[in-house]
mmCIF file of C-alpha atoms in Angstrom:
data_model
loop_
_atom_site.group_PDB
_atom_site.id
_atom_site.type_symbol
_atom_site.label_atom_id
_atom_site.label_comp_id
_atom_site.label_asym_id
_atom_site.label_seq_id
_atom_site.Cartn_x
_atom_site.Cartn_y
_atom_site.Cartn_z
ATOM 1 C CA ASP A 1 153.113 50.754 24.213
ATOM 2 C CA GLN A 2 151.740 51.545 27.821
ATOM 3 C CA GLN A 3 151.745 55.274 28.448
ATOM 4 C CA VAL A 4 151.134 55.047 32.155
ATOM 5 C CA LYS A 5 153.190 52.637 34.363
ATOM 6 C CA GLN A 6 152.892 51.244 37.697
ATOM 7 C CA ASN A 7 155.909 49.217 38.232
ATOM 8 C CA SER A 8 154.918 47.654 41.564
ATOM 9 C CA PRO A 9 152.311 45.237 41.681
ATOM 10 C CA SER A 10 151.962 45.100 45.442
ATOM 11 C CA LEU A 11 152.780 46.902 48.520
ATOM 12 C CA SER A 12 152.420 45.914 52.444
ATOM 13 C CA VAL A 13 152.372 48.543 55.000
ATOM 14 C CA GLN A 14 151.899 48.468 58.718
ATOM 15 C CA GLU A 15 148.619 50.270 60.021
ATOM 16 C CA GLY A 16 149.510 53.949 60.978
ATOM 17 C CA ARG A 17 152.484 54.045 58.762
ATOM 18 C CA ILE A 18 152.688 55.990 55.452
ATOM 19 C CA SER A 19 151.931 54.135 52.173
ATOM 20 C CA ILE A 20 153.568 55.563 48.897
ATOM 21 C CA LEU A 21 152.283 54.507 45.561
ATOM 22 C CA ASN A 22 154.051 55.411 42.480
ATOM 23 C CA CYS A 23 153.268 56.159 38.864
ATOM 24 C CA ASP A 24 155.263 57.029 35.736
ATOM 25 C CA TYR A 25 153.941 58.260 32.456
ATOM 26 C CA THR A 26 155.665 58.785 28.984
ATOM 27 C CA ASN A 27 153.230 61.156 27.164
ATOM 28 C CA SER A 28 154.322 64.700 27.689
ATOM 29 C CA MET A 29 151.045 65.901 26.428
ATOM 30 C CA PHE A 30 149.303 64.364 29.646
ATOM 31 C CA ASP A 31 148.075 67.188 31.804
ATOM 32 C CA TYR A 32 145.705 65.680 34.311
ATOM 33 C CA PHE A 33 146.300 62.842 36.493
ATOM 34 C CA LEU A 34 143.802 60.941 38.742
ATOM 35 C CA TRP A 35 144.118 58.139 41.313
ATOM 36 C CA TYR A 36 141.506 55.426 41.560
ATOM 37 C CA LYS A 37 140.854 52.923 44.482
ATOM 38 C CA LYS A 38 139.192 49.427 43.342
ATOM 39 C CA TYR A 39 137.925 46.795 45.499
ATOM 40 C CA PRO A 40 137.374 43.445 44.127
ATOM 41 C CA ALA A 41 134.193 42.849 42.034
ATOM 42 C CA GLU A 42 133.586 46.699 42.237
ATOM 43 C CA GLY A 43 134.197 49.490 39.738
ATOM 44 C CA PRO A 44 137.020 51.939 40.265
ATOM 45 C CA THR A 45 136.158 54.969 42.805
ATOM 46 C CA PHE A 46 137.836 58.337 42.243
ATOM 47 C CA LEU A 47 140.159 59.317 45.014
ATOM 48 C CA ILE A 48 142.204 62.584 43.978
ATOM 49 C CA SER A 49 143.545 64.089 41.167
ATOM 50 C CA ILE A 50 145.710 66.883 40.175
ATOM 51 C CA SER A 51 146.550 69.266 37.345
ATOM 52 C CA SER A 52 149.845 69.629 35.747
ATOM 53 C CA ILE A 53 149.885 73.358 36.880
ATOM 54 C CA LYS A 54 150.294 72.060 40.314
ATOM 55 C CA ASP A 55 152.900 69.762 42.162
ATOM 56 C CA LYS A 56 150.931 68.854 45.011
ATOM 57 C CA ASN A 57 147.334 68.214 45.886
ATOM 58 C CA GLU A 58 145.860 67.313 49.354
ATOM 59 C CA ASP A 59 142.748 65.655 50.551
ATOM 60 C CA GLY A 60 142.387 64.609 54.123
ATOM 61 C CA ARG A 61 144.812 61.577 54.463
ATOM 62 C CA PHE A 62 145.710 61.443 50.714
ATOM 63 C CA THR A 63 148.375 63.605 48.989
ATOM 64 C CA VAL A 64 149.300 63.437 45.328
ATOM 65 C CA PHE A 65 152.591 64.629 44.328
ATOM 66 C CA LEU A 66 153.540 65.513 40.703
ATOM 67 C CA ASN A 67 156.990 65.821 39.299
ATOM 68 C CA LYS A 68 156.597 66.976 35.601
ATOM 69 C CA SER A 69 160.519 66.803 34.826
ATOM 70 C CA ALA A 70 160.613 63.272 35.882
ATOM 71 C CA LYS A 71 157.104 62.342 34.460
ATOM 72 C CA HIS A 72 156.257 60.866 37.904
ATOM 73 C CA LEU A 73 153.628 61.123 40.349
ATOM 74 C CA SER A 74 152.941 59.489 43.780
ATOM 75 C CA LEU A 75 150.092 59.092 46.259
ATOM 76 C CA HIS A 76 150.808 59.278 49.650
ATOM 77 C CA ILE A 77 148.287 57.769 52.389
ATOM 78 C CA VAL A 78 149.185 58.867 55.961
ATOM 79 C CA PRO A 79 148.070 57.221 58.222
ATOM 80 C CA SER A 80 147.442 54.043 56.514
ATOM 81 C CA GLN A 81 144.287 52.202 57.699
ATOM 82 C CA PRO A 82 143.264 48.589 57.021
ATOM 83 C CA GLY A 83 140.286 49.843 54.987
ATOM 84 C CA ASP A 84 142.717 51.236 52.590
ATOM 85 C CA SER A 85 143.535 47.814 51.363
ATOM 86 C CA ALA A 86 142.754 47.636 47.820
ATOM 87 C CA VAL A 87 143.975 48.001 44.161
ATOM 88 C CA TYR A 88 145.151 51.591 43.388
ATOM 89 C CA PHE A 89 144.977 52.548 39.621
ATOM 90 C CA CYS A 90 147.061 55.779 38.326
ATOM 91 C CA ALA A 91 145.346 57.379 35.458
ATOM 92 C CA ALA A 92 146.191 60.359 32.951
ATOM 93 C CA ASN A 93 144.740 62.229 30.050
ATOM 94 C CA THR A 94 144.899 65.544 28.237
ATOM 95 C CA GLN A 95 142.182 68.261 28.923
ATOM 96 C CA THR A 96 141.884 68.834 25.290
ATOM 97 C CA GLY A 97 140.939 66.594 22.387
ATOM 98 C CA ALA A 98 139.653 63.137 23.133
ATOM 99 C CA ASN A 99 139.916 63.416 27.120
ATOM 100 C CA ASN A 100 140.212 59.541 27.288
ATOM 101 C CA LEU A 101 142.031 58.207 30.298
ATOM 102 C CA PHE A 102 144.918 55.887 30.247
ATOM 103 C CA PHE A 103 145.471 53.611 33.140
ATOM 104 C CA GLY A 104 148.256 51.886 34.624
ATOM 105 C CA THR A 105 147.988 48.379 35.870
ATOM 106 C CA GLY A 106 147.509 48.941 39.469
ATOM 107 C CA THR A 107 149.171 48.430 42.750
ATOM 108 C CA ARG A 108 147.702 46.138 45.534
ATOM 109 C CA LEU A 109 148.083 47.669 48.650
ATOM 110 C CA THR A 110 147.450 45.572 51.948
ATOM 111 C CA VAL A 111 147.741 47.542 55.123
ATOM 112 C CA ILE A 112 148.468 45.160 58.126
ATOM 113 C CA PRO A 113 146.703 45.732 61.375
ATOM 114 C CA GLU B 1 127.308 60.494 44.899
ATOM 115 C CA ALA B 2 127.737 58.794 41.446
ATOM 116 C CA ASP B 3 124.809 57.071 40.100
ATOM 117 C CA ILE B 4 125.899 54.811 37.129
ATOM 118 C CA TYR B 5 124.471 51.144 36.903
ATOM 119 C CA GLN B 6 125.392 48.115 35.242
ATOM 120 C CA THR B 7 123.446 44.825 34.732
ATOM 121 C CA PRO B 8 123.927 42.158 35.124
ATOM 122 C CA ARG B 9 126.705 42.110 37.746
ATOM 123 C CA TYR B 10 127.837 38.577 36.857
ATOM 124 C CA LEU B 11 126.970 36.497 33.691
ATOM 125 C CA VAL B 12 127.968 33.055 32.867
ATOM 126 C CA ILE B 13 127.042 31.920 29.125
ATOM 127 C CA GLY B 14 127.869 29.459 26.644
ATOM 128 C CA THR B 15 129.743 30.010 23.280
ATOM 129 C CA GLY B 16 127.903 31.655 20.393
ATOM 130 C CA LYS B 17 125.349 33.438 22.577
ATOM 131 C CA LYS B 18 124.463 36.913 21.891
ATOM 132 C CA ILE B 19 124.579 39.158 25.003
ATOM 133 C CA THR B 20 124.018 42.884 25.903
ATOM 134 C CA LEU B 21 125.639 44.518 28.968
ATOM 135 C CA GLU B 22 123.575 47.221 30.291
ATOM 136 C CA CYS B 23 124.997 50.685 31.468
ATOM 137 C CA SER B 24 122.884 53.653 32.696
ATOM 138 C CA GLN B 25 123.704 56.848 34.443
ATOM 139 C CA THR B 26 121.432 59.496 36.065
ATOM 140 C CA MET B 27 123.834 62.162 36.128
ATOM 141 C CA GLY B 28 123.227 63.620 32.703
ATOM 142 C CA HIS B 29 126.852 63.240 31.511
ATOM 143 C CA ASP B 30 127.478 63.480 27.810
ATOM 144 C CA LYS B 31 130.570 61.294 27.818
ATOM 145 C CA MET B 32 130.294 57.396 28.417
ATOM 146 C CA TYR B 33 132.910 54.844 28.364
ATOM 147 C CA TRP B 34 133.262 51.192 28.305
ATOM 148 C CA TYR B 35 136.509 49.591 29.519
ATOM 149 C CA GLN B 36 137.666 45.880 29.645
ATOM 150 C CA GLN B 37 139.899 44.873 32.457
ATOM 151 C CA ASP B 38 141.464 41.402 33.182
ATOM 152 C CA PRO B 39 142.997 40.600 36.568
ATOM 153 C CA GLY B 40 146.325 42.411 37.095
ATOM 154 C CA MET B 41 146.009 44.363 34.161
ATOM 155 C CA GLU B 42 145.303 47.797 33.108
ATOM 156 C CA LEU B 43 141.736 49.118 32.219
ATOM 157 C CA HIS B 44 141.713 49.066 28.472
ATOM 158 C CA LEU B 45 139.116 51.439 26.788
ATOM 159 C CA ILE B 46 137.319 49.666 24.060
ATOM 160 C CA HIS B 47 134.283 52.123 23.258
ATOM 161 C CA TYR B 48 133.329 55.576 24.137
ATOM 162 C CA SER B 49 130.654 57.964 23.143
ATOM 163 C CA TYR B 50 130.770 61.997 23.394
ATOM 164 C CA GLY B 51 126.916 62.202 23.296
ATOM 165 C CA VAL B 52 123.611 60.835 21.490
ATOM 166 C CA ASN B 53 124.364 59.102 18.240
ATOM 167 C CA SER B 54 128.193 59.417 18.795
ATOM 168 C CA THR B 55 130.192 56.151 19.225
ATOM 169 C CA GLU B 56 134.024 55.622 18.761
ATOM 170 C CA LYS B 57 136.110 52.833 19.195
ATOM 171 C CA GLY B 58 138.646 52.747 21.880
ATOM 172 C CA ASP B 59 142.399 51.817 22.096
ATOM 173 C CA LEU B 60 141.805 47.896 22.506
ATOM 174 C CA SER B 61 140.293 46.362 19.540
ATOM 175 C CA SER B 62 136.986 44.641 20.536
ATOM 176 C CA GLU B 63 134.263 42.696 18.732
ATOM 177 C CA SER B 64 131.589 44.193 20.779
ATOM 178 C CA THR B 65 129.413 46.990 19.463
ATOM 179 C CA VAL B 66 127.790 49.693 21.311
ATOM 180 C CA SER B 67 125.002 52.208 20.746
ATOM 181 C CA ARG B 68 123.964 55.581 22.255
ATOM 182 C CA ILE B 69 120.225 56.486 21.486
ATOM 183 C CA ARG B 70 119.755 58.017 24.827
ATOM 184 C CA THR B 71 121.952 60.186 26.970
ATOM 185 C CA GLU B 72 121.627 57.979 29.962
ATOM 186 C CA HIS B 73 121.866 54.673 28.302
ATOM 187 C CA PHE B 74 125.092 53.064 26.847
ATOM 188 C CA PRO B 75 124.670 49.326 26.171
ATOM 189 C CA LEU B 76 127.386 46.887 24.855
ATOM 190 C CA THR B 77 126.708 43.913 22.693
ATOM 191 C CA LEU B 78 128.411 40.721 21.667
ATOM 192 C CA GLU B 79 126.823 39.091 18.913
ATOM 193 C CA SER B 80 128.436 35.751 19.399
ATOM 194 C CA ALA B 81 130.482 35.371 22.552
ATOM 195 C CA ARG B 82 133.524 33.322 22.817
ATOM 196 C CA PRO B 83 135.763 32.247 25.825
ATOM 197 C CA SER B 84 138.395 34.924 24.854
ATOM 198 C CA HIS B 85 135.650 37.548 25.724
ATOM 199 C CA THR B 86 135.666 36.354 29.309
ATOM 200 C CA SER B 87 136.720 39.531 31.385
ATOM 201 C CA GLN B 88 135.283 42.274 33.327
ATOM 202 C CA TYR B 89 133.534 45.057 31.734
ATOM 203 C CA LEU B 90 133.376 48.453 33.305
ATOM 204 C CA CYS B 91 131.325 51.344 32.363
ATOM 205 C CA ALA B 92 132.096 54.870 33.201
ATOM 206 C CA SER B 93 130.604 58.424 32.341
ATOM 207 C CA SER B 94 132.088 61.958 32.777
ATOM 208 C CA LEU B 95 130.633 65.536 32.333
ATOM 209 C CA SER B 96 133.915 67.084 31.349
ATOM 210 C CA GLY B 97 137.623 65.667 30.530
ATOM 211 C CA GLY B 98 138.550 64.872 34.041
ATOM 212 C CA GLU B 99 137.084 62.623 36.425
ATOM 213 C CA GLN B 100 135.074 59.671 35.268
ATOM 214 C CA PHE B 101 132.579 57.847 37.265
ATOM 215 C CA PHE B 102 132.492 54.267 37.235
ATOM 216 C CA GLY B 103 129.731 51.564 37.483
ATOM 217 C CA PRO B 104 130.257 48.343 39.577
ATOM 218 C CA GLY B 105 131.112 46.199 36.496
ATOM 219 C CA THR B 106 129.826 43.047 35.003
ATOM 220 C CA ARG B 107 131.955 40.110 35.178
ATOM 221 C CA LEU B 108 131.565 37.860 32.152
ATOM 222 C CA THR B 109 132.425 34.153 31.834
ATOM 223 C CA VAL B 110 131.962 32.508 28.427
ATOM 224 C CA LEU B 111 132.201 28.758 28.663
#
């Protein structure tokens, strides 16, 4: 059973507008959440993370929001740029124990110039 | 800058061949991981290691095996490749339980 879900396989956004990518999780033991960006034929690149003790983390154009009660997190990219076009993966783990990451299926973001 | 390397980047082989996918990292990370990913699917953990001489199977059953004789090196071996092994294989490492750094991946095609 998939513990991290990204229900939107794709998203298209106009350049300069906001991109919002969503992620849901089912395991209440998760306490650390990450977003990765992946280009074709390359490995995922870490973007931004958030601990469960926070509800928001910002890094430049990227902001991650966490809603623990809803078991939901989102990544906001503003303003969106054509170079942001890639597949974005949400991931989660627990900071104790095995620490293994659980990934969603990814959302393909296309930023239209 | 993450320094984790995978070779080969692309591999096309025939059924029944033995293959080894190489993964090395220069960051001194204790933890290393192998993931398998098919297009449009999530990354599935197939093996992980918490240090030298430590290897564990991941969530996705795999016929591959791994070894961890040196901290920096975590090779994956398939004794007899089959078309069902066609996939992208991603290696990663981490220092703690958080961020993992990924290599560029090996795209394996078994004919």
